[in-house]
The first five atom37 places (N, CA, C, CB, O) and aatype in JSON, in Angstrom:
{
  "aatype": [12, 14, 10, 16, 14, 15, 5, 11, 5, 0, 10, 0, 3, 6, 10, 9, 3, 19, 12, 6, 1, 13, 5, 8, 18, 19, 3, 8, 8, 14, 6, 8, 18, 6, 0, 10, 9, 16, 5, 14, 15, 14, 7, 8, 10, 9, 9, 11, 10, 5, 14, 0, 3, 15, 15, 6, 6],
  "atom_mask": [
    [1, 1, 1, 1, 1],
    [1, 1, 1, 1, 1],
    [1, 1, 1, 1, 1],
    [1, 1, 1, 1, 1],
    [1, 1, 1, 1, 1],
    [1, 1, 1, 1, 1],
    [1, 1, 1, 1, 1],
    [1, 1, 1, 1, 1],
    [1, 1, 1, 1, 1],
    [1, 1, 1, 1, 1],
    [1, 1, 1, 1, 1],
    [1, 1, 1, 1, 1],
    [1, 1, 1, 1, 1],
    [1, 1, 1, 1, 1],
    [1, 1, 1, 1, 1],
    [1, 1, 1, 1, 1],
    [1, 1, 1, 1, 1],
    [1, 1, 1, 1, 1],
    [1, 1, 1, 1, 1],
    [1, 1, 1, 1, 1],
    [1, 1, 1, 1, 1],
    [1, 1, 1, 1, 1],
    [1, 1, 1, 1, 1],
    [1, 1, 1, 1, 1],
    [1, 1, 1, 1, 1],
    [1, 1, 1, 1, 1],
    [1, 1, 1, 1, 1],
    [1, 1, 1, 1, 1],
    [1, 1, 1, 1, 1],
    [1, 1, 1, 1, 1],
    [1, 1, 1, 1, 1],
    [1, 1, 1, 1, 1],
    [1, 1, 1, 1, 1],
    [1, 1, 1, 1, 1],
    [1, 1, 1, 1, 1],
    [1, 1, 1, 1, 1],
    [1, 1, 1, 1, 1],
    [1, 1, 1, 1, 1],
    [1, 1, 1, 1, 1],
    [1, 1, 1, 1, 1],
    [1, 1, 1, 1, 1],
    [1, 1, 1, 1, 1],
    [1, 1, 1, 0, 1],
    [1, 1, 1, 1, 1],
    [1, 1, 1, 1, 1],
    [1, 1, 1, 1, 1],
    [1, 1, 1, 1, 1],
    [1, 1, 1, 1, 1],
    [1, 1, 1, 1, 1],
    [1, 1, 1, 1, 1],
    [1, 1, 1, 1, 1],
    [1, 1, 1, 1, 1],
    [1, 1, 1, 1, 1],
    [1, 1, 1, 1, 1],
    [1, 1, 1, 1, 1],
    [1, 1, 1, 1, 1],
    [1, 1, 1, 1, 1]
  ],
  "atom_positions": [
    [[27.8, -1.96, 0.57], [27.78, -2.56, -0.96], [26.57, -2.71, -0.99], [28.55, -3.9, -1.4], [25.67, -3.08, -0.23]],
    [[26.76, -2.19, -2.47], [25.4, -2.6, -3.4], [25.22, -3.69, -3.8], [25.22, -2.02, -4.55], [26.06, -4.6, -3.8]],
    [[23.87, -3.76, -4.29], [23.19, -4.46, -4.72], [23.09, -5.27, -6.31], [22.42, -3.8, -4.4], [22.74, -4.82, -7.4]],
    [[23.57, -6.73, -5.89], [23.71, -6.92, -7.52], [22.31, -7.16, -8.23], [24.71, -8.28, -7.9], [21.28, -6.79, -7.66]],
    [[22.29, -7.54, -8.95], [20.88, -6.78, -10.38], [19.63, -7.89, -10.03], [21.52, -7.07, -12.83], [18.44, -7.81, -10.33]],
    [[20.43, -9.08, -9.2], [19.73, -10.99, -9.12], [19.03, -9.69, -7.59], [21.48, -13.36, -8.6], [17.9, -9.21, -7.61]],
    [[19.89, -9.48, -6.65], [18.91, -8.95, -5.6], [18.26, -8.0, -5.76], [19.35, -8.67, -4.57], [17.18, -8.04, -5.16]],
    [[18.51, -6.82, -6.56], [17.56, -6.08, -6.75], [16.4, -6.49, -7.41], [17.98, -5.19, -7.23], [15.39, -5.9, -7.0]],
    [[16.22, -7.25, -8.25], [14.65, -7.8, -8.66], [14.62, -8.58, -7.56], [14.31, -8.7, -10.19], [14.44, -8.05, -6.46]],
    [[14.69, -9.09, -7.61], [14.5, -9.88, -5.69], [13.81, -9.21, -4.97], [15.84, -9.99, -4.6], [12.63, -9.57, -4.98]],
    [[14.15, -7.99, -4.02], [13.03, -7.68, -3.82], [12.45, -6.22, -4.24], [12.95, -7.96, -2.62], [12.04, -5.23, -3.64]],
    [[12.62, -6.62, -5.58], [11.41, -5.67, -6.85], [9.94, -6.92, -6.88], [12.45, -5.53, -9.26], [8.78, -6.81, -7.29]],
    [[10.73, -8.1, -6.22], [9.85, -9.43, -7.2], [8.74, -9.57, -5.29], [11.51, -11.73, -8.01], [7.57, -9.79, -4.98]],
    [[9.78, -9.35, -4.69], [8.97, -9.94, -3.01], [7.79, -8.54, -2.6], [10.65, -10.08, -1.22], [6.59, -8.64, -2.36]],
    [[8.55, -7.42, -2.63], [7.87, -5.8, -2.19], [6.57, -5.77, -3.53], [9.45, -4.03, -2.42], [5.66, -5.0, -3.24]],
    [[6.34, -6.64, -5.18], [5.62, -6.58, -5.75], [4.41, -7.84, -4.97], [6.24, -6.59, -7.06], [3.18, -7.71, -4.94]],
    [[5.18, -8.94, -4.45], [3.81, -10.03, -3.97], [2.91, -9.37, -2.68], [4.52, -11.79, -3.28], [1.72, -9.5, -2.38]],
    [[4.4, -8.33, -1.86], [3.68, -8.09, -0.57], [1.92, -7.44, -1.38], [4.83, -6.64, 0.63], [0.76, -7.84, -1.28]],
    [[2.88, -5.78, -2.48], [2.11, -5.04, -2.54], [0.36, -6.01, -2.79], [2.76, -4.05, -3.63], [-0.61, -5.43, -2.32]],
    [[0.11, -7.31, -3.46], [-0.56, -7.52, -3.95], [-1.76, -8.08, -3.34], [-0.07, -7.92, -4.63], [-2.97, -7.88, -3.36]],
    [[-0.51, -9.26, -2.54], [-1.23, -9.33, -1.45], [-2.37, -8.67, -0.74], [-0.58, -9.32, -0.88], [-3.5, -9.09, -0.5]],
    [[-1.48, -6.88, -0.28], [-2.81, -6.08, 0.73], [-3.39, -6.0, 0.18], [-2.94, -4.9, 1.4], [-4.49, -6.14, 0.72]],
    [[-3.53, -5.62, -1.93], [-4.45, -5.33, -2.51], [-5.86, -5.98, -2.6], [-3.98, -5.24, -3.39], [-7.0, -5.52, -2.71]],
    [[-5.45, -6.99, -2.51], [-6.3, -8.46, -2.51], [-6.75, -8.19, -0.91], [-5.16, -10.22, -2.86], [-7.82, -8.79, -0.98]],
    [[-6.69, -7.69, 0.61], [-7.1, -8.27, 1.36], [-7.96, -7.09, 1.48], [-6.32, -8.9, 2.31], [-9.09, -7.39, 1.87]],
    [[-7.76, -5.65, 1.22], [-7.97, -4.31, 0.86], [-9.28, -4.74, 0.73], [-7.19, -3.59, -0.34], [-10.12, -4.74, 1.63]],
    [[-9.55, -5.32, -1.06], [-10.24, -5.22, -2.17], [-11.05, -6.35, -1.77], [-9.48, -5.23, -3.51], [-11.84, -6.77, -2.62]],
    [[-10.99, -7.06, -0.34], [-12.14, -8.06, 0.0], [-12.71, -7.15, 1.9], [-11.2, -10.28, 0.12], [-13.82, -7.26, 2.43]],
    [[-11.84, -6.6, 2.29], [-12.08, -6.11, 3.79], [-12.15, -4.36, 3.08], [-10.45, -6.61, 5.23], [-11.08, -3.77, 3.26]],
    [[-12.82, -3.84, 2.62], [-13.29, -1.86, 2.14], [-12.79, -1.69, 4.03], [-16.05, -1.21, 1.48], [-11.77, -1.31, 4.6]],
    [[-13.75, -2.06, 4.35], [-14.25, -1.08, 5.29], [-13.35, -0.81, 6.79], [-15.72, -1.61, 5.61], [-13.36, -0.03, 7.75]],
    [[-12.67, -1.85, 6.36], [-11.04, -2.16, 7.22], [-10.17, -0.5, 6.77], [-9.83, -4.12, 6.21], [-9.12, -0.14, 7.31]],
    [[-10.67, 0.08, 6.01], [-9.64, 1.27, 5.49], [-10.02, 1.85, 4.9], [-8.62, 1.16, 4.89], [-10.85, 1.51, 4.05]],
    [[-9.44, 3.49, 5.14], [-9.7, 4.49, 4.64], [-8.91, 5.61, 3.5], [-9.93, 4.86, 5.61], [-7.7, 5.36, 3.42]],
    [[-9.07, 6.03, 3.19], [-8.08, 7.07, 2.63], [-8.03, 8.34, 2.34], [-7.78, 6.82, 1.76], [-9.04, 8.83, 1.84]],
    [[-6.8, 9.23, 2.6], [-6.67, 10.13, 3.13], [-6.14, 10.75, 1.59], [-5.87, 10.02, 4.49], [-5.69, 10.05, 0.68]],
    [[-6.3, 12.08, 1.56], [-5.76, 12.05, 0.13], [-5.66, 13.78, 0.27], [-6.94, 11.22, -1.29], [-6.58, 14.48, 0.67]],
    [[-4.43, 14.23, -0.14], [-3.68, 15.69, 0.2], [-2.7, 15.94, -1.09], [-2.63, 15.62, 1.8], [-1.91, 15.02, -1.34]],
    [[-2.67, 17.1, -1.94], [-2.08, 17.24, -3.1], [-1.33, 18.55, -1.99], [-3.14, 17.5, -4.75], [-1.7, 19.61, -1.47]],
    [[-0.01, 17.64, -2.06], [0.92, 19.32, -1.59], [1.53, 20.2, -2.52], [2.26, 19.13, -0.69], [2.34, 21.03, -2.12]],
    [[1.28, 20.11, -3.48], [2.14, 21.15, -4.76], [0.88, 20.98, -5.98], [4.18, 20.29, -5.5], [0.13, 20.0, -5.96]],
    [[0.8, 21.9, -6.87], [-0.35, 21.25, -8.34], [0.08, 20.13, -8.26], [-0.24, 21.81, -10.15], [-0.34, 19.38, -7.38]],
    [[1.51, 19.54, -9.61], [1.36, 18.52, -10.21], [1.34, 17.47, -9.14], [0.0, 0.0, 0.0], [1.48, 16.4, -9.73]],
    [[1.22, 17.25, -7.81], [1.38, 15.83, -7.18], [0.44, 15.71, -6.24], [2.71, 15.51, -6.54], [0.27, 16.39, -5.23]],
    [[-0.31, 14.57, -6.75], [-1.31, 13.81, -5.61], [-0.69, 12.8, -4.95], [-2.61, 13.12, -6.18], [0.28, 12.12, -5.28]],
    [[-1.72, 12.81, -3.47], [-0.62, 11.87, -2.25], [-1.8, 10.85, -1.94], [0.1, 12.92, -0.43], [-2.66, 11.38, -1.24]],
    [[-1.99, 9.88, -2.2], [-3.6, 9.03, -1.83], [-2.57, 8.02, -0.62], [-4.7, 7.74, -3.72], [-1.44, 7.55, -0.78]],
    [[-3.73, 7.95, 0.83], [-2.58, 7.43, 2.06], [-3.91, 6.13, 2.49], [-2.02, 9.07, 3.8], [-4.97, 6.12, 3.1]],
    [[-3.18, 5.32, 1.86], [-4.29, 4.22, 2.73], [-3.8, 3.62, 4.28], [-4.51, 2.68, 1.7], [-2.72, 3.11, 4.58]],
    [[-5.02, 3.88, 5.16], [-5.36, 3.52, 6.21], [-5.88, 2.8, 6.84], [-5.57, 3.9, 6.44], [-6.98, 2.58, 6.35]],
    [[-5.67, 2.14, 7.92], [-6.6, 1.32, 9.23], [-7.63, 2.32, 8.76], [-6.04, 1.35, 11.27], [-7.15, 3.43, 8.5]],
    [[-9.49, 2.13, 8.52], [-10.34, 3.29, 9.23], [-10.12, 3.35, 10.49], [-11.79, 3.2, 9.13], [-9.17, 2.67, 10.89]],
    [[-10.95, 4.21, 11.58], [-10.85, 4.87, 12.85], [-12.13, 3.87, 13.31], [-11.02, 6.77, 12.89], [-13.14, 3.92, 12.61]],
    [[-12.11, 3.05, 14.36], [-13.86, 1.89, 14.42], [-14.33, 3.17, 15.16], [-14.05, -0.21, 15.68], [-15.55, 3.26, 15.12]],
    [[-13.86, 3.96, 15.68], [-14.57, 4.86, 16.7], [-15.83, 5.5, 16.52], [-13.82, 5.84, 16.99], [-16.9, 5.65, 17.11]],
    [[-15.07, 5.92, 15.09], [-15.96, 6.48, 14.5], [-17.44, 6.46, 13.85], [-15.45, 6.64, 14.04], [-18.2, 7.35, 13.46]],
    [[-17.56, 4.46, 13.92], [-18.96, 4.11, 13.45], [-20.16, 4.4, 14.35], [-19.0, 2.69, 13.18], [-21.3, 4.12, 13.97]]
  ]
}
């Protein structure tokens, strides 16, 4: 059963809210995260934000 336009919008709004809250947390606790950057092909760059490995400190 496909989603209605209002259901799609509600999901998009929720995703944006989750992303904004996560970004706010990362901005205030950058020491908890590290970025892994890869380039699988010349036109694509992947930046993966993940918890920092505390064993390296």
